[in-house]
mmCIF file of C-alpha atoms in Angstrom:
data_model
loop_
_atom_site.group_PDB
_atom_site.id
_atom_site.type_symbol
_atom_site.label_atom_id
_atom_site.label_comp_id
_atom_site.label_asym_id
_atom_site.label_seq_id
_atom_site.Cartn_x
_atom_site.Cartn_y
_atom_site.Cartn_z
ATOM 1 C CA UNK A 562 85.772 156.894 -33.266
ATOM 2 C CA UNK A 563 85.620 159.185 -30.018
ATOM 3 C CA UNK A 564 84.751 163.210 -30.432
ATOM 4 C CA UNK A 565 87.610 165.502 -29.338
ATOM 5 C CA UNK A 566 85.086 167.312 -26.471
ATOM 6 C CA UNK A 567 81.234 168.058 -25.543
ATOM 7 C CA UNK A 568 81.452 170.771 -28.688
ATOM 8 C CA UNK A 569 81.898 168.393 -31.077
ATOM 9 C CA UNK A 570 79.521 166.087 -29.776
ATOM 10 C CA UNK A 571 77.110 169.279 -30.589
ATOM 11 C CA UNK A 572 78.655 170.307 -33.624
ATOM 12 C CA UNK A 573 78.482 166.747 -35.001
ATOM 13 C CA UNK A 574 75.098 164.686 -33.652
ATOM 14 C CA UNK A 575 73.451 168.282 -34.755
ATOM 15 C CA UNK A 576 74.577 167.742 -38.193
ATOM 16 C CA UNK A 577 72.758 164.648 -37.688
ATOM 17 C CA UNK A 578 69.182 166.649 -36.760
ATOM 18 C CA UNK A 579 69.229 166.065 -33.092
ATOM 19 C CA UNK A 580 69.995 169.183 -31.118
ATOM 20 C CA UNK A 581 71.204 168.640 -27.773
ATOM 21 C CA UNK A 582 71.667 171.447 -25.048
ATOM 22 C CA UNK A 583 75.273 172.122 -23.307
ATOM 23 C CA UNK A 584 74.752 169.711 -20.227
ATOM 24 C CA UNK A 585 73.753 166.875 -22.915
ATOM 25 C CA UNK A 586 76.625 167.302 -24.935
ATOM 26 C CA UNK A 587 78.689 167.250 -22.249
ATOM 27 C CA UNK A 588 77.814 163.884 -20.823
ATOM 28 C CA UNK A 589 77.650 162.151 -23.862
ATOM 29 C CA UNK A 590 81.088 163.297 -24.396
ATOM 30 C CA UNK A 591 81.948 161.728 -20.842
ATOM 31 C CA UNK A 592 80.168 158.480 -21.020
ATOM 32 C CA UNK A 593 81.640 157.615 -24.619
ATOM 33 C CA UNK A 594 85.243 159.216 -23.284
ATOM 34 C CA UNK A 595 84.909 157.135 -19.795
ATOM 35 C CA UNK A 596 83.797 154.151 -21.562
ATOM 36 C CA UNK A 597 80.348 154.541 -19.017
ATOM 37 C CA UNK A 598 77.133 153.810 -19.999
ATOM 38 C CA UNK A 599 75.212 156.497 -20.237
ATOM 39 C CA UNK A 600 71.861 156.560 -18.645
ATOM 40 C CA UNK A 601 69.242 159.019 -19.513
ATOM 41 C CA UNK A 602 65.387 159.543 -18.079
ATOM 42 C CA UNK A 603 62.945 161.895 -18.787
ATOM 43 C CA UNK A 604 59.609 161.709 -20.762
ATOM 44 C CA UNK A 605 58.341 160.241 -23.445
ATOM 45 C CA UNK A 606 59.703 161.821 -26.596
ATOM 46 C CA UNK A 607 62.451 163.828 -25.097
ATOM 47 C CA UNK A 608 64.803 162.242 -27.372
ATOM 48 C CA UNK A 609 66.702 159.960 -25.643
ATOM 49 C CA UNK A 610 66.188 156.700 -28.015
ATOM 50 C CA UNK A 611 67.025 159.805 -31.147
ATOM 51 C CA UNK A 612 70.346 159.682 -29.045
ATOM 52 C CA UNK A 613 71.768 156.278 -29.784
ATOM 53 C CA UNK A 614 70.427 156.451 -33.437
ATOM 54 C CA UNK A 615 72.442 159.976 -33.892
ATOM 55 C CA UNK A 616 76.078 158.162 -32.201
ATOM 56 C CA UNK A 617 75.824 155.800 -34.012
ATOM 57 C CA UNK A 618 74.992 157.730 -37.344
ATOM 58 C CA UNK A 619 77.965 160.052 -36.584
ATOM 59 C CA UNK A 620 80.693 157.695 -35.472
ATOM 60 C CA UNK A 621 79.302 154.739 -38.132
ATOM 61 C CA UNK A 622 78.718 152.547 -36.453
ATOM 62 C CA UNK A 623 76.312 149.573 -35.528
ATOM 63 C CA UNK A 624 73.134 150.403 -33.697
ATOM 64 C CA UNK A 625 71.639 147.702 -31.537
ATOM 65 C CA UNK A 626 68.660 147.739 -29.761
ATOM 66 C CA UNK A 627 67.160 146.252 -27.729
ATOM 67 C CA UNK A 628 63.100 146.656 -26.791
ATOM 68 C CA UNK A 629 62.516 146.093 -22.563
ATOM 69 C CA UNK A 630 59.299 144.591 -21.585
ATOM 70 C CA UNK A 631 57.527 142.612 -18.886
ATOM 71 C CA UNK A 632 58.676 140.181 -18.463
ATOM 72 C CA UNK A 633 61.912 140.320 -20.688
ATOM 73 C CA UNK A 634 64.979 137.198 -19.090
ATOM 74 C CA UNK A 635 68.353 136.738 -19.724
ATOM 75 C CA UNK A 636 67.575 134.348 -23.098
ATOM 76 C CA UNK A 637 65.999 136.660 -24.481
ATOM 77 C CA UNK A 638 68.559 139.773 -25.060
ATOM 78 C CA UNK A 639 71.217 137.332 -25.117
ATOM 79 C CA UNK A 640 71.489 134.511 -27.193
ATOM 80 C CA UNK A 641 69.293 131.410 -28.420
ATOM 81 C CA UNK A 642 70.519 127.949 -30.231
ATOM 82 C CA UNK A 643 68.300 127.625 -33.359
ATOM 83 C CA UNK A 644 67.016 124.646 -33.386
ATOM 84 C CA UNK A 645 65.215 123.810 -36.284
ATOM 85 C CA UNK A 646 68.288 123.716 -38.038
ATOM 86 C CA UNK A 647 70.252 121.906 -35.013
ATOM 87 C CA UNK A 648 67.316 119.294 -35.859
ATOM 88 C CA UNK A 649 67.942 119.292 -39.116
ATOM 89 C CA UNK A 650 71.670 119.100 -39.112
ATOM 90 C CA UNK A 651 71.370 115.773 -36.258
ATOM 91 C CA UNK A 652 69.425 114.088 -39.488
ATOM 92 C CA UNK A 653 72.137 114.576 -41.381
ATOM 93 C CA UNK A 654 74.262 112.768 -39.325
ATOM 94 C CA UNK A 655 71.858 109.909 -38.608
ATOM 95 C CA UNK A 656 71.234 109.987 -42.678
ATOM 96 C CA UNK A 657 75.409 109.344 -43.395
ATOM 97 C CA UNK A 658 75.496 106.409 -41.150
ATOM 98 C CA UNK A 659 78.445 106.371 -38.527
ATOM 99 C CA UNK A 660 78.383 109.194 -36.373
ATOM 100 C CA UNK A 661 80.284 109.192 -32.908
ATOM 101 C CA UNK A 662 78.053 110.489 -30.725
ATOM 102 C CA UNK A 663 79.479 112.199 -28.165
ATOM 103 C CA UNK A 664 81.266 114.208 -31.340
ATOM 104 C CA UNK A 665 77.119 114.730 -33.010
ATOM 105 C CA UNK A 666 76.617 115.639 -29.610
ATOM 106 C CA UNK A 667 79.129 119.107 -29.638
ATOM 107 C CA UNK A 668 78.411 119.207 -33.128
ATOM 108 C CA UNK A 669 75.220 120.874 -32.494
ATOM 109 C CA UNK A 670 76.710 123.981 -30.844
ATOM 110 C CA UNK A 671 78.732 124.804 -32.776
ATOM 111 C CA UNK A 672 79.223 128.595 -34.055
ATOM 112 C CA UNK A 673 76.328 128.303 -36.722
ATOM 113 C CA UNK A 674 73.646 127.388 -34.561
ATOM 114 C CA UNK A 675 74.045 129.823 -32.826
ATOM 115 C CA UNK A 676 71.288 132.564 -32.558
ATOM 116 C CA UNK A 677 72.521 135.989 -30.739
ATOM 117 C CA UNK A 678 70.703 138.210 -29.126
ATOM 118 C CA UNK A 679 70.618 142.338 -29.662
ATOM 119 C CA UNK A 680 73.848 142.109 -26.207
ATOM 120 C CA UNK A 681 75.954 139.299 -27.565
ATOM 121 C CA UNK A 682 75.373 140.841 -30.987
ATOM 122 C CA UNK A 683 76.600 144.362 -29.344
ATOM 123 C CA UNK A 684 80.352 142.201 -27.683
ATOM 124 C CA UNK A 685 80.480 140.184 -31.117
ATOM 125 C CA UNK A 686 80.125 143.229 -33.248
ATOM 126 C CA UNK A 687 81.634 146.037 -31.108
ATOM 127 C CA UNK A 688 82.568 148.422 -32.002
ATOM 128 C CA UNK A 689 79.165 149.477 -31.790
ATOM 129 C CA UNK A 690 75.989 151.246 -30.167
ATOM 130 C CA UNK A 691 73.979 149.148 -27.606
ATOM 131 C CA UNK A 692 70.396 150.770 -27.308
ATOM 132 C CA UNK A 693 68.899 149.133 -23.711
ATOM 133 C CA UNK A 694 64.873 151.022 -24.811
ATOM 134 C CA UNK A 695 62.840 151.649 -21.686
ATOM 135 C CA UNK A 696 65.234 149.723 -19.097
ATOM 136 C CA UNK A 697 62.080 150.436 -16.402
ATOM 137 C CA UNK A 698 59.667 147.878 -18.097
ATOM 138 C CA UNK A 699 62.119 144.697 -17.436
ATOM 139 C CA UNK A 700 62.100 143.214 -13.835
ATOM 140 C CA UNK A 701 65.117 143.000 -11.075
ATOM 141 C CA UNK A 702 66.125 140.411 -12.210
ATOM 142 C CA UNK A 703 66.515 141.343 -15.555
ATOM 143 C CA UNK A 704 68.507 144.686 -14.335
ATOM 144 C CA UNK A 705 70.920 142.276 -12.742
ATOM 145 C CA UNK A 706 72.254 140.536 -15.675
ATOM 146 C CA UNK A 707 72.726 144.164 -17.131
ATOM 147 C CA UNK A 708 74.644 144.926 -14.250
ATOM 148 C CA UNK A 709 77.486 141.803 -14.395
ATOM 149 C CA UNK A 710 77.125 142.340 -18.520
ATOM 150 C CA UNK A 711 78.241 146.213 -18.247
ATOM 151 C CA UNK A 712 80.150 145.465 -15.524
ATOM 152 C CA UNK A 713 82.557 142.709 -17.389
ATOM 153 C CA UNK A 714 80.996 142.980 -21.339
ATOM 154 C CA UNK A 715 81.710 139.664 -21.550
ATOM 155 C CA UNK A 716 79.134 136.772 -21.949
ATOM 156 C CA UNK A 717 79.664 133.048 -20.612
ATOM 157 C CA UNK A 718 77.772 130.593 -22.907
ATOM 158 C CA UNK A 719 77.920 127.102 -21.215
ATOM 159 C CA UNK A 720 78.464 125.205 -24.844
ATOM 160 C CA UNK A 721 79.972 127.187 -26.047
ATOM 161 C CA UNK A 722 82.862 129.518 -24.065
ATOM 162 C CA UNK A 723 83.149 133.034 -23.176
ATOM 163 C CA UNK A 724 83.149 135.801 -25.252
ATOM 164 C CA UNK A 725 83.752 139.544 -24.495
ATOM 165 C CA UNK A 726 84.043 142.606 -26.523
ATOM 166 C CA UNK A 727 87.593 143.143 -27.993
ATOM 167 C CA UNK A 728 86.047 147.208 -28.071
ATOM 168 C CA UNK A 729 83.184 147.803 -25.402
ATOM 169 C CA UNK A 730 80.337 148.696 -27.218
ATOM 170 C CA UNK A 731 79.126 152.402 -26.759
ATOM 171 C CA UNK A 732 75.820 151.440 -24.365
ATOM 172 C CA UNK A 733 72.528 153.588 -23.686
ATOM 173 C CA UNK A 734 70.041 152.930 -21.525
ATOM 174 C CA UNK A 735 66.184 154.664 -21.891
ATOM 175 C CA UNK A 736 64.256 154.835 -18.545
ATOM 176 C CA UNK A 737 60.321 156.643 -18.929
ATOM 177 C CA UNK A 738 60.476 155.953 -14.937
ATOM 178 C CA UNK A 739 57.689 153.842 -14.782
ATOM 179 C CA UNK A 740 59.615 152.548 -11.967
ATOM 180 C CA UNK A 741 63.005 153.579 -10.179
ATOM 181 C CA UNK A 742 65.991 151.213 -11.360
ATOM 182 C CA UNK A 743 68.389 149.755 -9.071
ATOM 183 C CA UNK A 744 71.422 152.373 -7.236
ATOM 184 C CA UNK A 745 73.789 149.384 -8.536
ATOM 185 C CA UNK A 746 73.200 149.596 -11.845
ATOM 186 C CA UNK A 747 72.613 153.831 -11.960
ATOM 187 C CA UNK A 748 76.102 153.567 -9.988
ATOM 188 C CA UNK A 749 77.554 151.679 -13.919
ATOM 189 C CA UNK A 750 75.671 154.424 -15.300
ATOM 190 C CA UNK A 751 76.146 158.330 -16.120
ATOM 191 C CA UNK A 752 72.974 160.046 -15.491
ATOM 192 C CA UNK A 753 71.281 162.860 -17.276
ATOM 193 C CA UNK A 754 66.808 163.651 -17.468
ATOM 194 C CA UNK A 755 65.849 165.002 -20.266
ATOM 195 C CA UNK A 756 63.121 167.980 -20.334
ATOM 196 C CA UNK A 757 61.194 169.108 -22.731
ATOM 197 C CA UNK A 758 62.871 171.240 -25.121
ATOM 198 C CA UNK A 759 62.417 175.488 -24.440
ATOM 199 C CA UNK A 760 60.433 177.147 -27.286
ATOM 200 C CA UNK A 761 63.288 177.788 -29.240
ATOM 201 C CA UNK A 762 65.318 174.625 -29.598
ATOM 202 C CA UNK A 763 62.098 173.171 -30.765
ATOM 203 C CA UNK A 764 62.160 175.762 -33.504
ATOM 204 C CA UNK A 765 65.635 175.111 -34.248
ATOM 205 C CA UNK A 766 64.344 170.992 -33.893
ATOM 206 C CA UNK A 767 61.843 171.758 -36.161
ATOM 207 C CA UNK A 768 63.149 173.348 -38.021
ATOM 208 C CA UNK A 769 66.599 170.818 -39.352
ATOM 209 C CA UNK A 770 64.130 168.097 -38.382
ATOM 210 C CA UNK A 771 61.138 168.940 -40.999
ATOM 211 C CA UNK A 772 62.596 172.136 -42.927
ATOM 212 C CA UNK A 773 59.912 171.879 -45.521
ATOM 213 C CA UNK A 774 57.575 173.684 -42.705
ATOM 214 C CA UNK A 775 57.083 177.150 -42.990
ATOM 215 C CA UNK A 776 59.076 179.779 -40.050
ATOM 216 C CA UNK A 777 55.879 181.186 -39.000
ATOM 217 C CA UNK A 778 53.794 177.176 -39.225
ATOM 218 C CA UNK A 779 56.231 175.925 -36.956
ATOM 219 C CA UNK A 780 56.826 178.567 -34.494
ATOM 220 C CA UNK A 781 52.485 178.110 -34.088
ATOM 221 C CA UNK A 782 52.892 174.843 -33.738
ATOM 222 C CA UNK A 783 55.076 174.772 -31.049
ATOM 223 C CA UNK A 784 54.006 177.397 -29.142
ATOM 224 C CA UNK A 785 50.895 175.739 -28.938
ATOM 225 C CA UNK A 786 52.908 172.173 -28.238
ATOM 226 C CA UNK A 787 54.365 174.255 -25.054
ATOM 227 C CA UNK A 788 51.327 175.128 -23.725
ATOM 228 C CA UNK A 789 50.167 172.214 -24.464
ATOM 229 C CA UNK A 790 52.244 170.311 -22.507
ATOM 230 C CA UNK A 791 51.091 172.194 -18.780
ATOM 231 C CA UNK A 792 47.758 171.019 -20.098
ATOM 232 C CA UNK A 793 47.440 168.185 -17.759
ATOM 233 C CA UNK A 794 47.331 165.484 -20.302
ATOM 234 C CA UNK A 795 48.071 161.360 -19.674
ATOM 235 C CA UNK A 796 50.487 161.656 -22.365
ATOM 236 C CA UNK A 797 51.667 165.019 -23.492
ATOM 237 C CA UNK A 798 53.681 165.215 -26.333
ATOM 238 C CA UNK A 799 56.899 164.740 -27.289
ATOM 239 C CA UNK A 800 59.542 166.472 -29.863
ATOM 240 C CA UNK A 801 58.594 163.110 -32.269
ATOM 241 C CA UNK A 802 54.265 164.474 -31.739
ATOM 242 C CA UNK A 803 55.195 168.004 -32.066
ATOM 243 C CA UNK A 804 57.550 166.970 -35.024
ATOM 244 C CA UNK A 805 54.308 164.519 -36.909
ATOM 245 C CA UNK A 806 52.043 167.771 -36.121
ATOM 246 C CA UNK A 807 54.042 170.414 -38.129
ATOM 247 C CA UNK A 808 54.720 167.724 -40.884
ATOM 248 C CA UNK A 809 51.185 166.776 -41.065
ATOM 249 C CA UNK A 810 50.023 170.693 -40.824
ATOM 250 C CA UNK A 811 52.318 170.986 -44.020
ATOM 251 C CA UNK A 812 51.075 168.252 -45.622
ATOM 252 C CA UNK A 813 47.653 169.634 -45.436
ATOM 253 C CA UNK A 814 49.380 172.988 -47.325
ATOM 254 C CA UNK A 815 48.194 174.774 -44.267
ATOM 255 C CA UNK A 816 50.531 178.422 -43.953
ATOM 256 C CA UNK A 817 49.135 179.640 -40.872
ATOM 257 C CA UNK A 818 47.201 177.819 -38.148
ATOM 258 C CA UNK A 819 43.915 177.473 -37.165
ATOM 259 C CA UNK A 820 41.437 175.891 -35.124
ATOM 260 C CA UNK A 821 39.817 173.779 -37.999
ATOM 261 C CA UNK A 822 43.044 172.279 -39.445
ATOM 262 C CA UNK A 823 44.058 172.166 -36.044
ATOM 263 C CA UNK A 824 41.349 170.243 -34.720
ATOM 264 C CA UNK A 825 41.843 168.281 -37.996
ATOM 265 C CA UNK A 826 45.137 167.263 -37.377
ATOM 266 C CA UNK A 827 44.525 166.529 -33.354
ATOM 267 C CA UNK A 828 45.807 162.582 -34.100
ATOM 268 C CA UNK A 829 48.981 163.671 -34.911
ATOM 269 C CA UNK A 830 49.132 165.360 -31.061
ATOM 270 C CA UNK A 831 47.875 163.015 -28.897
ATOM 271 C CA UNK A 832 47.497 159.320 -28.830
ATOM 272 C CA UNK A 833 44.737 159.302 -26.106
ATOM 273 C CA UNK A 834 40.513 160.032 -26.785
ATOM 274 C CA UNK A 835 40.252 161.879 -23.778
ATOM 275 C CA UNK A 836 43.169 163.725 -24.321
ATOM 276 C CA UNK A 837 42.377 164.786 -27.261
ATOM 277 C CA UNK A 838 39.089 166.198 -25.608
ATOM 278 C CA UNK A 839 41.089 168.249 -23.891
ATOM 279 C CA UNK A 840 43.575 169.378 -26.346
ATOM 280 C CA UNK A 841 40.755 170.651 -28.596
ATOM 281 C CA UNK A 842 39.676 172.800 -25.773
ATOM 282 C CA UNK A 843 42.257 174.256 -25.555
ATOM 283 C CA UNK A 844 42.476 174.966 -28.920
ATOM 284 C CA UNK A 845 39.502 176.898 -28.941
ATOM 285 C CA UNK A 846 40.952 179.098 -25.955
ATOM 286 C CA UNK A 847 44.338 179.480 -27.309
ATOM 287 C CA UNK A 848 43.446 179.902 -31.270
ATOM 288 C CA UNK A 849 40.679 182.258 -31.064
ATOM 289 C CA UNK A 850 41.556 183.911 -28.050
#
């Protein structure tokens, strides 16, 4: 399952449509080779989540995603018991009669009633790719839980026992840096900051992911997007928005970007009313200059 080199990473991920530079290919190669989690930070829309998807596709591994949010706890990431099925099982035992209470209680925590949440699923299904997305949205306690799991690749379930991954999963954590992560978690990981791609690389990405878009339109769209990223928007457009905008214009049969078509499709590019107003003013300046 391993990559042979950083160049091999870049080549094989490129075959899935994910284009990475040398630095990202190298840290990805090292993280997989050293079996260390890879922590990716960067602005939204810079391809952090897409890297996990591309690795899973390239290595033909299941991708298991844990979406973090405020208030998430270890139970929601790890496991739960199928309470309705446990009740049905208990009623069936009662109906059959002559049930030993201790044995009945023990049977309630059989594996068939265990609901594996993403972290436990990744440990049991390994080799797999575990994506811990937007870990900066979770709180400190959840970080500590993750650190413990990522240190041993095992979890203990009081009623069931210890589950250990036979092969450590490939783990990628993403953060939009809404808050600083603790040093302990960072030390456990290899780290990489993903910037928005430069002009030529983003053109290459659009060519790879949306080949139906003409070369001329592709360059126009990417040039405008790159300029808009410096326009003090609440949420600057990422690569995903670039692709959406290019595809939207192509669907409308636009061969060359003009003010009318650009203004009509601005909803594919930005998601805030204030940003849309700023973009319309910027487009007027950019496309009529």
